[in-house]
mmCIF file of C-alpha atoms and ligand atoms in Angstrom:
data_model
loop_
_atom_site.group_PDB
_atom_site.id
_atom_site.type_symbol
_atom_site.label_atom_id
_atom_site.label_comp_id
_atom_site.label_asym_id
_atom_site.label_seq_id
_atom_site.Cartn_x
_atom_site.Cartn_y
_atom_site.Cartn_z
ATOM 1 C CA MET A 272 25.550 -7.149 -76.961
ATOM 2 C CA ASN A 273 22.971 -9.550 -78.419
ATOM 3 C CA THR A 274 19.850 -11.379 -77.315
ATOM 4 C CA ASN A 275 21.814 -14.435 -76.129
ATOM 5 C CA ASP A 276 23.853 -12.300 -73.914
ATOM 6 C CA ILE A 277 20.699 -11.211 -72.118
ATOM 7 C CA ILE A 278 19.453 -14.702 -71.672
ATOM 8 C CA THR A 279 22.758 -15.881 -70.254
ATOM 9 C CA GLN A 280 22.862 -13.061 -67.893
ATOM 10 C CA LYS A 281 19.255 -13.645 -66.748
ATOM 11 C CA ALA A 282 20.086 -17.162 -65.659
ATOM 12 C CA ALA A 283 23.098 -15.965 -63.644
ATOM 13 C CA ALA A 284 21.036 -13.102 -62.118
ATOM 14 C CA ILE A 285 18.184 -15.509 -61.028
ATOM 15 C CA ALA A 286 20.681 -17.853 -59.553
ATOM 16 C CA GLU A 287 22.246 -15.059 -57.477
ATOM 17 C CA VAL A 288 18.818 -13.831 -56.328
ATOM 18 C CA ASN A 289 17.861 -17.420 -55.291
ATOM 19 C CA ALA A 290 21.141 -17.665 -53.336
ATOM 20 C CA ALA A 291 20.605 -14.474 -51.282
ATOM 21 C CA GLY A 292 20.872 -15.605 -47.616
ATOM 22 C CA ASP A 293 18.961 -12.684 -46.082
ATOM 23 C CA LEU A 294 16.933 -9.731 -47.040
ATOM 24 C CA ALA A 295 19.942 -7.363 -47.137
ATOM 25 C CA ALA A 296 21.818 -9.603 -49.751
ATOM 26 C CA LEU A 297 18.517 -10.035 -51.712
ATOM 27 C CA GLU A 298 18.090 -6.176 -51.873
ATOM 28 C CA ALA A 299 21.736 -5.850 -53.093
ATOM 29 C CA ALA A 300 21.146 -8.401 -55.910
ATOM 30 C CA ARG A 301 17.922 -6.602 -56.882
ATOM 31 C CA VAL A 302 19.656 -3.268 -57.173
ATOM 32 C CA LYS A 303 22.636 -4.812 -59.054
ATOM 33 C CA PHE A 304 20.338 -6.466 -61.793
ATOM 34 C CA ILE A 305 17.149 -4.409 -62.122
ATOM 35 C CA GLY A 306 17.894 -1.282 -60.125
ATOM 36 C CA ARG A 307 18.159 2.222 -61.662
ATOM 37 C CA ASN A 308 22.008 1.949 -62.155
ATOM 38 C CA GLY A 309 22.040 -1.789 -62.625
ATOM 39 C CA LEU A 310 22.296 -4.159 -65.627
ATOM 40 C CA LEU A 311 18.681 -3.713 -67.011
ATOM 41 C CA PRO A 312 19.208 0.054 -67.958
ATOM 42 C CA GLN A 313 22.377 -0.994 -69.821
ATOM 43 C CA PHE A 314 20.351 -3.501 -72.016
ATOM 44 C CA MET A 315 17.686 -0.789 -72.532
ATOM 45 C CA ALA A 316 20.431 1.689 -73.640
ATOM 46 C CA ALA A 317 21.951 -0.952 -75.917
ATOM 47 C CA ILE A 318 18.729 -1.303 -78.017
ATOM 48 C CA LYS A 319 19.523 1.656 -80.199
ATOM 49 C CA ASP A 320 22.787 -0.137 -81.352
ATOM 50 C CA VAL A 321 21.074 -3.409 -82.302
ATOM 51 C CA PRO A 322 20.546 -3.973 -85.998
ATOM 52 C CA GLY A 323 16.961 -3.307 -87.077
ATOM 53 C CA PRO A 324 15.551 -6.791 -87.704
ATOM 54 C CA GLU A 325 16.931 -8.061 -84.252
ATOM 55 C CA LYS A 326 15.543 -5.094 -82.297
ATOM 56 C CA LYS A 327 12.227 -6.617 -81.498
ATOM 57 C CA GLU A 328 13.632 -9.887 -80.108
ATOM 58 C CA PHE A 329 16.260 -8.012 -78.212
ATOM 59 C CA GLY A 330 13.662 -5.780 -76.578
ATOM 60 C CA GLN A 331 11.589 -8.800 -75.604
ATOM 61 C CA ALA A 332 14.647 -10.395 -74.068
ATOM 62 C CA ALA A 333 15.263 -7.270 -71.965
ATOM 63 C CA ASN A 334 11.637 -7.150 -70.799
ATOM 64 C CA GLY A 335 11.825 -10.789 -70.023
ATOM 65 C CA PHE A 336 14.960 -10.221 -68.025
ATOM 66 C CA ARG A 337 13.304 -7.474 -66.030
ATOM 67 C CA ASN A 338 10.085 -9.454 -65.406
ATOM 68 C CA GLU A 339 11.638 -12.793 -64.518
ATOM 69 C CA VAL A 340 14.419 -11.236 -62.182
ATOM 70 C CA GLN A 341 11.709 -9.277 -60.339
ATOM 71 C CA ALA A 342 9.474 -12.474 -59.906
ATOM 72 C CA ALA A 343 12.504 -14.275 -58.547
ATOM 73 C CA VAL A 344 13.182 -11.338 -56.147
ATOM 74 C CA ASP A 345 9.576 -11.381 -54.956
ATOM 75 C CA ALA A 346 9.601 -15.248 -54.445
ATOM 76 C CA ARG A 347 12.813 -15.203 -52.625
ATOM 77 C CA LYS A 348 11.666 -12.274 -50.402
ATOM 78 C CA GLU A 349 8.599 -14.308 -49.210
ATOM 79 C CA ILE A 350 10.709 -17.251 -48.333
ATOM 80 C CA LEU A 351 13.192 -15.188 -46.406
ATOM 81 C CA ALA A 352 10.462 -13.489 -44.479
ATOM 82 C CA ALA A 353 8.848 -16.746 -43.569
ATOM 83 C CA GLN A 354 12.256 -17.985 -42.336
ATOM 84 C CA ALA A 355 12.785 -14.847 -40.237
ATOM 85 C CA GLU A 356 9.324 -15.247 -38.673
ATOM 86 C CA ALA A 357 9.968 -18.951 -37.902
ATOM 87 C CA ALA A 358 13.288 -18.150 -36.239
ATOM 88 C CA LYS A 359 11.555 -15.512 -34.027
ATOM 89 C CA SER A 360 8.939 -17.942 -32.845
ATOM 90 C CA ALA A 361 11.516 -20.594 -32.292
ATOM 91 C CA ALA A 362 13.119 -18.254 -29.836
ATOM 92 C CA PHE A 363 9.836 -17.787 -27.888
ATOM 93 C CA ASP A 364 9.604 -20.176 -24.981
ATOM 94 C CA TYR A 365 5.950 -21.179 -24.687
ATOM 95 C CA THR A 366 6.534 -23.054 -21.496
ATOM 96 C CA LEU A 367 7.569 -19.899 -19.526
ATOM 97 C CA PRO A 368 5.003 -18.850 -16.829
ATOM 98 C CA GLY A 369 2.966 -15.842 -17.916
ATOM 99 C CA SER A 370 2.967 -12.557 -16.233
ATOM 100 C CA TRP A 371 -0.435 -11.208 -15.060
ATOM 101 C CA PRO A 372 -1.106 -7.536 -14.202
ATOM 102 C CA GLN A 373 -1.790 -7.456 -10.493
ATOM 103 C CA LEU A 374 -5.491 -7.166 -9.671
ATOM 104 C CA GLY A 375 -6.151 -4.179 -7.364
ATOM 105 C CA SER A 376 -8.523 -4.304 -4.477
ATOM 106 C CA LYS A 377 -10.402 -1.689 -2.366
ATOM 107 C CA HIS A 378 -8.881 -0.690 0.981
ATOM 108 C CA PRO A 379 -10.700 -2.479 3.922
ATOM 109 C CA ILE A 380 -11.829 0.944 5.286
ATOM 110 C CA THR A 381 -13.378 1.741 1.934
ATOM 111 C CA GLN A 382 -15.058 -1.549 1.800
ATOM 112 C CA ILE A 383 -16.616 -1.248 5.197
ATOM 113 C CA ILE A 384 -17.878 2.302 4.342
ATOM 114 C CA GLU A 385 -19.358 0.988 1.119
ATOM 115 C CA ARG A 386 -21.085 -1.980 2.785
ATOM 116 C CA ALA A 387 -22.417 0.145 5.581
ATOM 117 C CA THR A 388 -23.718 2.804 3.060
ATOM 118 C CA ALA A 389 -25.433 0.024 1.017
ATOM 119 C CA ILE A 390 -27.151 -1.299 4.164
ATOM 120 C CA PHE A 391 -28.350 1.905 5.362
ATOM 121 C CA ARG A 392 -29.583 2.865 1.963
ATOM 122 C CA THR A 393 -32.005 -0.071 2.095
ATOM 123 C CA LEU A 394 -33.527 1.761 5.263
ATOM 124 C CA GLY A 395 -33.985 5.056 3.279
ATOM 125 C CA PHE A 396 -30.814 6.796 4.415
ATOM 126 C CA THR A 397 -28.794 8.900 2.061
ATOM 127 C CA VAL A 398 -25.124 9.919 2.399
ATOM 128 C CA ALA A 399 -24.292 13.421 3.688
ATOM 129 C CA ASP A 400 -20.976 14.976 3.581
ATOM 130 C CA GLY A 401 -19.060 17.557 5.698
ATOM 131 C CA PRO A 402 -15.555 19.044 5.565
ATOM 132 C CA ASP A 403 -12.629 17.808 7.665
ATOM 133 C CA ILE A 404 -11.871 21.280 8.755
ATOM 134 C CA GLU A 405 -14.660 22.450 11.126
ATOM 135 C CA SER A 406 -15.518 25.323 13.367
ATOM 136 C CA PRO A 407 -15.536 24.846 17.084
ATOM 137 C CA PHE A 408 -19.281 25.663 16.966
ATOM 138 C CA ASN A 409 -20.160 22.786 14.725
ATOM 139 C CA ASN A 410 -17.759 20.332 16.370
ATOM 140 C CA PHE A 411 -18.512 21.255 20.001
ATOM 141 C CA ASP A 412 -21.043 24.033 20.927
ATOM 142 C CA ALA A 413 -23.901 23.108 18.623
ATOM 143 C CA LEU A 414 -23.586 19.500 19.959
ATOM 144 C CA ASN A 415 -24.103 20.805 23.447
ATOM 145 C CA VAL A 416 -20.427 20.098 24.463
ATOM 146 C CA PRO A 417 -19.751 22.309 27.520
ATOM 147 C CA ALA A 418 -17.165 25.010 27.237
ATOM 148 C CA ASP A 419 -14.883 23.300 29.713
ATOM 149 C CA HIS A 420 -15.132 19.795 28.404
ATOM 150 C CA PRO A 421 -11.741 18.068 28.332
ATOM 151 C CA SER A 422 -12.038 16.957 24.684
ATOM 152 C CA ARG A 423 -11.775 20.650 23.559
ATOM 153 C CA ALA A 424 -8.304 20.953 25.048
ATOM 154 C CA ASP A 425 -5.312 21.608 22.828
ATOM 155 C CA LYS A 426 -3.976 18.363 23.987
ATOM 156 C CA ASP A 427 -6.841 16.343 22.452
ATOM 157 C CA THR A 428 -7.898 18.416 19.453
ATOM 158 C CA PHE A 429 -5.911 19.636 16.471
ATOM 159 C CA TYR A 430 -6.599 23.374 16.250
ATOM 160 C CA LEU A 431 -5.433 25.045 13.013
ATOM 161 C CA ASP A 432 -4.873 28.426 14.534
ATOM 162 C CA GLU A 433 -2.499 29.177 17.314
ATOM 163 C CA LYS A 434 -4.464 31.430 19.605
ATOM 164 C CA ALA A 435 -7.803 30.891 21.588
ATOM 165 C CA PRO A 436 -10.517 31.600 20.753
ATOM 166 C CA HIS A 437 -9.883 29.157 18.013
ATOM 167 C CA GLU A 438 -11.780 29.498 14.761
ATOM 168 C CA SER A 439 -10.884 26.215 13.017
ATOM 169 C CA LEU A 440 -9.862 22.665 13.947
ATOM 170 C CA LEU A 441 -9.792 19.209 12.364
ATOM 171 C CA ARG A 442 -13.003 17.544 13.361
ATOM 172 C CA THR A 443 -12.762 15.118 16.201
ATOM 173 C CA HIS A 444 -15.854 13.090 15.166
ATOM 174 C CA THR A 445 -18.395 13.045 12.264
ATOM 175 C CA SER A 446 -21.165 14.480 14.567
ATOM 176 C CA PRO A 447 -20.698 18.030 13.153
ATOM 177 C CA VAL A 448 -22.205 16.680 9.859
ATOM 178 C CA GLN A 449 -25.462 16.210 11.982
ATOM 179 C CA ILE A 450 -25.396 19.955 12.631
ATOM 180 C CA ARG A 451 -24.738 20.857 9.062
ATOM 181 C CA VAL A 452 -27.560 18.687 7.834
ATOM 182 C CA MET A 453 -30.042 19.953 10.436
ATOM 183 C CA GLN A 454 -29.058 23.586 9.678
ATOM 184 C CA SER A 455 -29.441 23.330 5.908
ATOM 185 C CA ARG A 456 -32.386 20.973 5.518
ATOM 186 C CA THR A 457 -35.905 20.533 6.917
ATOM 187 C CA PRO A 458 -37.036 17.326 8.671
ATOM 188 C CA PRO A 459 -37.789 14.501 8.220
ATOM 189 C CA LEU A 460 -34.159 13.707 7.804
ATOM 190 C CA ARG A 461 -32.358 10.358 7.328
ATOM 191 C CA ILE A 462 -28.635 10.502 6.699
ATOM 192 C CA ILE A 463 -25.366 8.758 7.302
ATOM 193 C CA ALA A 464 -22.027 10.587 7.069
ATOM 194 C CA PRO A 465 -18.910 8.496 6.641
ATOM 195 C CA GLY A 466 -15.604 10.423 7.006
ATOM 196 C CA ARG A 467 -12.214 11.052 8.501
ATOM 197 C CA CYS A 468 -11.782 12.295 11.972
ATOM 198 C CA TYR A 469 -8.642 13.473 13.845
ATOM 199 C CA ARG A 470 -7.604 13.418 17.493
ATOM 200 C CA ARG A 471 -4.304 14.039 19.236
ATOM 201 C CA ASP A 472 -3.915 10.374 20.227
ATOM 202 C CA THR A 473 -0.654 8.634 20.625
ATOM 203 C CA THR A 474 -0.762 5.779 18.026
ATOM 204 C CA ASP A 475 -0.747 2.282 19.351
ATOM 205 C CA ALA A 476 -2.426 -0.999 18.288
ATOM 206 C CA THR A 477 -5.849 0.318 18.728
ATOM 207 C CA HIS A 478 -5.591 4.166 18.549
ATOM 208 C CA SER A 479 -4.576 6.426 15.605
ATOM 209 C CA ALA A 480 -4.631 10.213 15.312
ATOM 210 C CA ASN A 481 -6.555 9.908 12.110
ATOM 211 C CA PHE A 482 -9.424 7.510 11.793
ATOM 212 C CA HIS A 483 -12.821 7.096 10.297
ATOM 213 C CA GLN A 484 -16.391 7.230 11.620
ATOM 214 C CA ILE A 485 -19.814 6.734 10.108
ATOM 215 C CA GLU A 486 -22.458 9.148 11.731
ATOM 216 C CA GLY A 487 -26.199 8.371 11.543
ATOM 217 C CA LEU A 488 -29.004 10.819 12.060
ATOM 218 C CA TYR A 489 -32.693 10.195 11.851
ATOM 219 C CA VAL A 490 -35.242 13.013 12.475
ATOM 220 C CA ASP A 491 -39.022 12.511 12.215
ATOM 221 C CA ARG A 492 -42.281 13.325 14.090
ATOM 222 C CA ARG A 493 -42.023 10.356 16.422
ATOM 223 C CA VAL A 494 -38.635 8.573 16.928
ATOM 224 C CA SER A 495 -38.024 6.280 19.896
ATOM 225 C CA MET A 496 -35.115 4.222 21.327
ATOM 226 C CA ALA A 497 -37.001 1.156 19.832
ATOM 227 C CA ASP A 498 -36.409 2.666 16.329
ATOM 228 C CA LEU A 499 -32.761 3.100 17.127
ATOM 229 C CA LYS A 500 -32.282 -0.346 18.453
ATOM 230 C CA GLY A 501 -34.260 -1.871 15.467
ATOM 231 C CA ASP A 502 -32.266 -0.156 12.974
ATOM 232 C CA ILE A 503 -28.837 -0.845 14.575
ATOM 233 C CA SER A 504 -29.899 -4.447 14.994
ATOM 234 C CA TYR A 505 -30.820 -4.757 11.311
ATOM 235 C CA PHE A 506 -27.475 -3.245 10.411
ATOM 236 C CA ALA A 507 -25.491 -5.555 12.651
ATOM 237 C CA LYS A 508 -27.252 -8.573 11.081
ATOM 238 C CA GLN A 509 -26.669 -7.449 7.639
ATOM 239 C CA LEU A 510 -22.993 -6.704 8.252
ATOM 240 C CA MET A 511 -21.813 -9.343 10.629
ATOM 241 C CA GLY A 512 -24.269 -12.187 10.177
ATOM 242 C CA PRO A 513 -27.983 -13.113 10.898
ATOM 243 C CA ASP A 514 -27.321 -14.335 14.500
ATOM 244 C CA VAL A 515 -25.593 -11.063 15.737
ATOM 245 C CA LYS A 516 -27.553 -9.272 18.506
ATOM 246 C CA VAL A 517 -27.279 -5.590 19.721
ATOM 247 C CA ARG A 518 -26.959 -4.675 23.371
ATOM 248 C CA PHE A 519 -27.456 -1.069 24.723
ATOM 249 C CA ARG A 520 -25.605 -0.004 27.848
ATOM 250 C CA THR A 521 -26.542 3.434 29.423
ATOM 251 C CA HIS A 522 -23.956 6.062 28.897
ATOM 252 C CA PHE A 523 -23.569 9.928 28.609
ATOM 253 C CA PHE A 524 -23.136 12.058 25.512
ATOM 254 C CA PRO A 525 -23.887 15.726 25.554
ATOM 255 C CA PHE A 526 -25.704 15.619 22.282
ATOM 256 C CA THR A 527 -28.021 12.861 22.979
ATOM 257 C CA GLU A 528 -30.556 12.096 25.822
ATOM 258 C CA PRO A 529 -30.836 9.341 26.722
ATOM 259 C CA SER A 530 -27.406 8.087 25.526
ATOM 260 C CA VAL A 531 -26.072 4.555 25.169
ATOM 261 C CA GLU A 532 -23.099 2.708 24.106
ATOM 262 C CA TYR A 533 -23.902 -0.216 21.987
ATOM 263 C CA ASP A 534 -22.189 -3.596 21.551
ATOM 264 C CA PHE A 535 -22.649 -6.380 18.928
ATOM 265 C CA SER A 536 -22.695 -10.012 20.186
ATOM 266 C CA CYS A 537 -19.430 -11.575 19.102
ATOM 267 C CA HIS A 538 -19.817 -12.929 15.443
ATOM 268 C CA VAL A 539 -16.857 -15.291 16.038
ATOM 269 C CA CYS A 540 -18.066 -17.378 19.095
ATOM 270 C CA GLY A 541 -21.771 -16.304 19.079
ATOM 271 C CA GLY A 542 -21.513 -14.792 22.482
ATOM 272 C CA LYS A 543 -19.923 -17.753 24.274
ATOM 273 C CA GLY A 544 -16.745 -15.862 24.777
ATOM 274 C CA CYS A 545 -13.482 -16.053 22.798
ATOM 275 C CA ARG A 546 -10.280 -14.259 22.093
ATOM 276 C CA VAL A 547 -11.808 -11.751 19.672
ATOM 277 C CA CYS A 548 -14.412 -10.544 22.221
ATOM 278 C CA LYS A 549 -12.007 -10.899 25.085
ATOM 279 C CA HIS A 550 -14.183 -13.495 26.552
ATOM 280 C CA SER A 551 -17.076 -11.261 27.258
ATOM 281 C CA GLY A 552 -19.250 -12.427 24.259
ATOM 282 C CA TRP A 553 -19.777 -8.780 23.258
ATOM 283 C CA ILE A 554 -17.909 -6.373 21.204
ATOM 284 C CA GLU A 555 -18.168 -2.598 21.832
ATOM 285 C CA ILE A 556 -18.962 -0.598 18.762
ATOM 286 C CA SER A 557 -19.781 3.039 19.674
ATOM 287 C CA GLY A 558 -22.330 5.514 20.976
ATOM 288 C CA ALA A 559 -25.934 6.375 20.097
ATOM 289 C CA GLY A 560 -29.030 8.034 21.576
ATOM 290 C CA LEU A 561 -31.900 10.246 21.027
ATOM 291 C CA VAL A 562 -31.034 13.654 19.711
ATOM 292 C CA ASN A 563 -30.928 16.021 22.752
ATOM 293 C CA PRO A 564 -33.632 18.711 22.508
ATOM 294 C CA LYS A 565 -31.014 21.271 23.348
ATOM 295 C CA VAL A 566 -29.319 20.378 20.090
ATOM 296 C CA PHE A 567 -32.482 20.789 18.109
ATOM 297 C CA GLY A 568 -32.878 24.195 19.700
ATOM 298 C CA LEU A 569 -29.332 25.143 18.720
ATOM 299 C CA VAL A 570 -29.893 24.392 15.024
ATOM 300 C CA GLY A 571 -33.407 25.745 14.881
ATOM 301 C CA ILE A 572 -35.489 22.658 14.809
ATOM 302 C CA ASP A 573 -38.524 22.719 17.089
ATOM 303 C CA PRO A 574 -38.098 19.993 19.758
ATOM 304 C CA GLU A 575 -41.859 19.927 20.345
ATOM 305 C CA GLN A 576 -42.446 18.827 16.836
ATOM 306 C CA TRP A 577 -39.527 16.659 16.014
ATOM 307 C CA GLN A 578 -37.622 13.777 17.670
ATOM 308 C CA GLY A 579 -34.486 12.012 16.370
ATOM 309 C CA TYR A 580 -31.863 9.376 17.053
ATOM 310 C CA ALA A 581 -28.178 9.551 16.342
ATOM 311 C CA PHE A 582 -25.353 7.203 16.274
ATOM 312 C CA GLY A 583 -21.666 6.999 15.507
ATOM 313 C CA MET A 584 -19.434 4.004 14.722
ATOM 314 C CA GLY A 585 -15.706 3.539 14.248
ATOM 315 C CA VAL A 586 -14.874 2.202 10.867
ATOM 316 C CA GLU A 587 -11.353 0.948 11.814
ATOM 317 C CA ARG A 588 -12.979 -0.853 14.901
ATOM 318 C CA ILE A 589 -15.414 -2.708 12.657
ATOM 319 C CA ALA A 590 -12.878 -3.525 10.108
ATOM 320 C CA MET A 591 -10.563 -4.988 12.661
ATOM 321 C CA ILE A 592 -13.250 -7.078 14.124
ATOM 322 C CA LEU A 593 -14.778 -8.294 10.862
ATOM 323 C CA TYR A 594 -11.483 -9.232 9.210
ATOM 324 C CA GLY A 595 -9.573 -10.165 12.394
ATOM 325 C CA ILE A 596 -6.982 -7.383 12.049
ATOM 326 C CA PRO A 597 -4.810 -7.321 15.231
ATOM 327 C CA ASP A 598 -3.316 -3.852 14.907
ATOM 328 C CA ILE A 599 -4.950 -0.626 13.558
ATOM 329 C CA ARG A 600 -1.526 0.474 12.067
ATOM 330 C CA PHE A 601 -1.797 -2.300 9.432
ATOM 331 C CA LEU A 602 -4.673 -0.292 7.960
ATOM 332 C CA TYR A 603 -2.350 2.704 7.324
ATOM 333 C CA ASP A 604 0.989 1.091 6.374
ATOM 334 C CA ASN A 605 -0.132 0.570 2.763
ATOM 335 C CA ASP A 606 1.693 -2.703 2.532
ATOM 336 C CA VAL A 607 0.465 -4.538 -0.553
ATOM 337 C CA ARG A 608 0.974 -7.815 1.177
ATOM 338 C CA PHE A 609 -1.553 -6.898 3.829
ATOM 339 C CA LEU A 610 -3.951 -4.949 1.458
ATOM 340 C CA ALA A 611 -4.095 -7.688 -1.144
ATOM 341 C CA GLN A 612 -5.816 -10.011 1.202
ATOM 342 C CA PHE A 613 -9.158 -8.048 1.144
HETATM 343 N N1 DAH B 858 -19.352 11.420 18.408
HETATM 344 C C1 DAH B 858 -19.119 10.340 19.305
HETATM 345 C C2 DAH B 858 -17.714 9.981 19.473
HETATM 346 O O1 DAH B 858 -16.903 10.301 18.589
HETATM 347 C C3 DAH B 858 -19.954 8.980 18.879
HETATM 348 C C4 DAH B 858 -21.390 9.286 18.955
HETATM 349 C C5 DAH B 858 -22.011 9.007 20.115
HETATM 350 C C6 DAH B 858 -22.105 9.700 17.893
HETATM 351 C C7 DAH B 858 -23.407 9.164 20.186
HETATM 352 C C8 DAH B 858 -23.453 10.002 17.938
HETATM 353 C C9 DAH B 858 -24.185 9.686 19.128
HETATM 354 O O2 DAH B 858 -24.167 10.450 17.011
HETATM 355 O O3 DAH B 858 -25.369 9.788 19.259
HETATM 356 O O4 DAH B 858 -17.299 9.297 20.331
#
């Protein structure tokens, strides 16, 4: 083997490297010529048999073989990698429509509760909380509900224990939060309490056994029906629009005296009468009144010193009116086609 052999082999090796059609063929050529068991180690091993004066030239040719074949491999690799990349992007169709992650939205019930909370916060109210499982005392007795009141019957209220006298129930309204707040804090008080309520109602378009209320309670030295009406009117305008008015109708609740039911003027027709307000111009919201002195007595607040107003409101009812939802069950079906509209 002499120097010329190496030079001839080098030309053949580089030609083969340049002809490699893909990365696998290129790697095979690299192993064949300059790999550990390839041609290069054979040249190196042959140096010892080369006559003295030619050794240097032979050694240089062997080094040249290694360097030039390696350079050819590197260059070819770059070309093949670029070709592979180009093929990949040619397969990508830039005209296909993109796929966007679906944007979530808050449930309409949550939205109403958040809006109502924000509005009452501007009047100095904070949010109070109470458990869904209540005692009959907090849910009824402390609210001055008589022992024989029909709402206490098993057919209206979910009791959690079988036998009377019952010890626990699923609260039928958010009013027991009033009791909890008045028992644990000292007046003046200004709270709202949004939350779930439960009644043994047969589900239809306007009733559900599980629904939401927002309770309000304001206790201070001097509180009148004018405060109640002013604050509810402010709330109604903030929530439904600046032209909405509030109307009180006398009513009875055991925990307030006097008691009213309150209506908002219809935000759709402005009170002229339309489908939403069933042509009356008014939409019934819920009940309110001045805290009954008997209730103050039951929670240990001196009725000679303190006065208060309280109100409730049905969250589903407000959501249905505000968003024009015709059936309460839509609010619980969790159908994305419905929920995505809010
Ligand atoms: N708790 C009553 C209900 O569920 C609503 C209500 C009426 C709450 C008058 C009040 C109130 O705080 O003063 O029907």
